[in-house]
C-alpha positions as a printed Julia matrix, in Angstrom:
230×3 Matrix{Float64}:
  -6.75   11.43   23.9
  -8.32   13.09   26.97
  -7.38   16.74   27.52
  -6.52   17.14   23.96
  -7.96   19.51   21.67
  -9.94   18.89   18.76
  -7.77   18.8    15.82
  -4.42   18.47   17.44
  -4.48   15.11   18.73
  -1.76   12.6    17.5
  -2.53   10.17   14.77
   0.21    7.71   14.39
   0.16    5.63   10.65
   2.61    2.84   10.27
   3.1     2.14    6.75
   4.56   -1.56    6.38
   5.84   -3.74    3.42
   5.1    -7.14    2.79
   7.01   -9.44    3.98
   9.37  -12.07    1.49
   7.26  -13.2    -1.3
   7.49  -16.67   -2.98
   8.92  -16.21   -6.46
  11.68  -18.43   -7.19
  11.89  -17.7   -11.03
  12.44  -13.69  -10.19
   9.42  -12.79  -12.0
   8.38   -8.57  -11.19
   5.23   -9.62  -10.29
   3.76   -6.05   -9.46
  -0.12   -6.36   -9.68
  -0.03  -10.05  -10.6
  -2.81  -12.38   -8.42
  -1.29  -15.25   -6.56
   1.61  -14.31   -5.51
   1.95  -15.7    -1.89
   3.89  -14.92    1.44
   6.81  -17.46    1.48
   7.38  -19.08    4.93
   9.94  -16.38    5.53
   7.31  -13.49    4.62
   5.04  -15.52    6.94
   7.56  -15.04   10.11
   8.35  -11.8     8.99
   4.63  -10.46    9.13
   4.59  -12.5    12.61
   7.33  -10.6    14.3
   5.6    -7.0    13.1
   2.39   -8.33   14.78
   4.45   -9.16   17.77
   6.31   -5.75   17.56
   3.12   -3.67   17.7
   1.04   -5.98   19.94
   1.32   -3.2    22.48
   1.03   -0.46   20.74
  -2.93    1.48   20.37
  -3.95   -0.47   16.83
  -7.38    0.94   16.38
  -7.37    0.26   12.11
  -5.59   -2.22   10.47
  -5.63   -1.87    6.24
  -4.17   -3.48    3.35
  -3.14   -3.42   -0.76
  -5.48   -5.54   -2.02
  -2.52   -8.19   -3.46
  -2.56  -11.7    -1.53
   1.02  -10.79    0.2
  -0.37   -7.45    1.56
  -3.31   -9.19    2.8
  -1.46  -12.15    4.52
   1.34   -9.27    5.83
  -1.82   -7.74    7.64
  -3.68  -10.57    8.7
  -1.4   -11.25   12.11
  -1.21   -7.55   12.92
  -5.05   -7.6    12.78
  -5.65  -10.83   14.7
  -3.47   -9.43   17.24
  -5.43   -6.29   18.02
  -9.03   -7.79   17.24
  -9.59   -6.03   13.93
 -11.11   -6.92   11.21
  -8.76   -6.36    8.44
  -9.74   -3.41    5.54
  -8.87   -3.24    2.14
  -7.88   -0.17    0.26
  -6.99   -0.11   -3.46
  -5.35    2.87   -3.08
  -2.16    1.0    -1.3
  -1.65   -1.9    -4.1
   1.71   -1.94   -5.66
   3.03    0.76   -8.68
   1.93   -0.37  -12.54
   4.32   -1.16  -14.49
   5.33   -2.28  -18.43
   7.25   -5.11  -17.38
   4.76   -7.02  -15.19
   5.32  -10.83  -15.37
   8.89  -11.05  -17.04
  12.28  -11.23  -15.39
  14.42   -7.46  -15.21
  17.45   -6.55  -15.22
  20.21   -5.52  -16.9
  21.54   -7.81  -19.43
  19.07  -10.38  -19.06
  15.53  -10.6   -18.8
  13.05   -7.83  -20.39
  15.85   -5.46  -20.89
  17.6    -7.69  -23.62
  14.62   -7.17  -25.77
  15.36   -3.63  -28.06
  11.58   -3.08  -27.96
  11.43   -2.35  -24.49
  13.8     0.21  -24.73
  11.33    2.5   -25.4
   9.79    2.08  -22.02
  12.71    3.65  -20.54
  13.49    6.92  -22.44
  11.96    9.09  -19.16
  13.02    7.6   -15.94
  11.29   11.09  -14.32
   8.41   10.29  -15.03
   8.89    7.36  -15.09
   8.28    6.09  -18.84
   7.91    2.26  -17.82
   4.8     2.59  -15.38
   2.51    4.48  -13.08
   3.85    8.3   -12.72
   5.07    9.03   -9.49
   2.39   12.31   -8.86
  -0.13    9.59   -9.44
   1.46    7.44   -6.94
   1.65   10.18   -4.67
  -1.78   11.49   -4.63
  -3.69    7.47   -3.83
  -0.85    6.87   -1.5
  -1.89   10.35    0.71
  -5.28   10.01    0.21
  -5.06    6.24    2.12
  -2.92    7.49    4.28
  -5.34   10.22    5.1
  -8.39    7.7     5.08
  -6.09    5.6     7.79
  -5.48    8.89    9.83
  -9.36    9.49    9.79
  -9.8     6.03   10.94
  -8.01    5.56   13.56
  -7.87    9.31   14.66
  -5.8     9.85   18.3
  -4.57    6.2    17.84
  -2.87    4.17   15.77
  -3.44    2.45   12.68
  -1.05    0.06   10.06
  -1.34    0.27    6.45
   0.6    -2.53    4.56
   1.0    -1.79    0.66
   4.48   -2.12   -1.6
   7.81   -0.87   -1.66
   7.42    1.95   -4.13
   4.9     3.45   -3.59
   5.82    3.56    0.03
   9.27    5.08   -0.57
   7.37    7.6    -3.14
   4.8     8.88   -0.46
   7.99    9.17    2.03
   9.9    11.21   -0.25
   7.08   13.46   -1.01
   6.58   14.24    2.55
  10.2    14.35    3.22
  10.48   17.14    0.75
  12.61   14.77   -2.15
  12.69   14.25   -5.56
  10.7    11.66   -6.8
  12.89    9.88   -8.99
  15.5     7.98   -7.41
  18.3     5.2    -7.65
  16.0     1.72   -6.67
  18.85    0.71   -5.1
  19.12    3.01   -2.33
  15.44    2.67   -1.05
  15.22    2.79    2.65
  11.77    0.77    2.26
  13.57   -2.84    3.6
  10.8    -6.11    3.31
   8.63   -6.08    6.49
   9.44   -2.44    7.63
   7.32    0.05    8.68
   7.33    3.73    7.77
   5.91    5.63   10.13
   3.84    9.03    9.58
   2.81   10.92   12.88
   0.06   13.58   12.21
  -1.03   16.16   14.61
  -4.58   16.97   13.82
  -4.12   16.49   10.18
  -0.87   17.69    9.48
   2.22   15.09    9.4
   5.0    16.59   11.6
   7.3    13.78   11.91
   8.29   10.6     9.31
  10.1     7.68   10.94
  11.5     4.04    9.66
  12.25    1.07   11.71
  12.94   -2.7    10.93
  11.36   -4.83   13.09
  12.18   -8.51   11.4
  15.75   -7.14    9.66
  17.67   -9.87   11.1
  14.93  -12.05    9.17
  16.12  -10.32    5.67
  18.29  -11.97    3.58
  21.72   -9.76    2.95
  20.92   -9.0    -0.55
  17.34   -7.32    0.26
  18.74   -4.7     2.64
  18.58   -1.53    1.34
  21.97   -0.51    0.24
  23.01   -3.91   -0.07
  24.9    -4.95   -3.36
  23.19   -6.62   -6.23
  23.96  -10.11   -5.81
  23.94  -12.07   -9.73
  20.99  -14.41   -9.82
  18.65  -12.62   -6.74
  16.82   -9.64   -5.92
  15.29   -9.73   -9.86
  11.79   -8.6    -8.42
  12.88   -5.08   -8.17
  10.35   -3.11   -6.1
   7.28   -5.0    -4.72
């Protein structure tokens, strides 16, 4: 940015979510390989590329999972970027990778995963929150660096989006799932002057692509919305 500064330029970072995943069994796939953008995901990720075709893309980076990477491929193509990969942006660990979840059916009618959920501050069932925390700022910092006095997009997963957000915003970590502002396809938005983040924003560019139950807020509808997270 001409007549700026050094160090107190504006960085903008657009953090985005995947778009809809196809997973018709309800599986919470987490780190699992193979797990593909459905046709739905695949407009969603379209209409972010569209959204930010105008906007000063300099770095475009993703979770390494296959529906991070085909979320980020448009938004890329779009701008002229080769897409990057960081590790540090790939979806929370988590105990019960690969079965159904929820309560009264799935992993949670099992007694010996009880155990699993004796510390939901921590939490118990998967990868600690301060750990979450700490990769999620230092990609976000790596974006920042990258596309510094511009703009770059990140797309990685829902909580450890929501996690990073709530650490900024001055929250506790632990939370209701439930009542995650972190809807499929949206973008949280970090603006950094120099390298300090003075504003966090959310908008959802593809929301009237979301199906009802996936809003956040929305009621849990029996039968959907298994894949908690993501």
């Amino acid at each position: 940015m001409t007549g700026t500064p050094a160090g107190d330029e504006l960085t903008v970072v657009h953090v985005m979510r995947h778009g809809e995943v196809h997973n018709p069994d309800g599986i919470l796939y987490g780190r699992l390989p193979d797990y593909h953008l459905s046709e739905l995901g695949r407009q969603m990720a379209d209409r972010v590329a569209e959204h930010l075709s105008q906007r000063d893309v300099t770095h475009v980076v993703a979770s390494p999972l296959d529906r991070a990477q085909e979320t980020a491929t448009p938004i890329a193509k779009a701008h002229g970027l080769d897409l990057a990969t960081d590790a540090r942006l790939i979806e929370a660990a988590n105990v019960f990778e690969g079965k159904t979840f929820g309560v009264g059916d799935g992993a949670l009618k099992n007694p010996d995963n009880w155990k699993h959920l004796v510390n939901p501050f921590k939490p118990s069932w998967g990868e600690p929150y301060v750990e979450q925390v700490v990769r999620m700022m230092g990609a976000l910092d790596a974006a920042k660096d990258a596309a510094r006095g511009h703009e770059a997009v990140c797309v990685s997963h829902q909580l450890p989006i929501w996690i990073v957000r709530s650490f900024v915003e001055k929250r506790r970590l632990w939370h209701d799932p439930r009542k995650r502002q972190c809807t499929l396809a949206s973008l949280t938005t970090f603006t950094y002057r120099g390298d300090r983040i003075v504003s966090v924003g959310y908008t959802e560019p593809a929301r009237d692509l979301v199906p009802a139950h996936l809003l956040a807020g929305a009621k849990p509808v029996k039968g959907k919305g298994k894949a908690f997270g993501a």
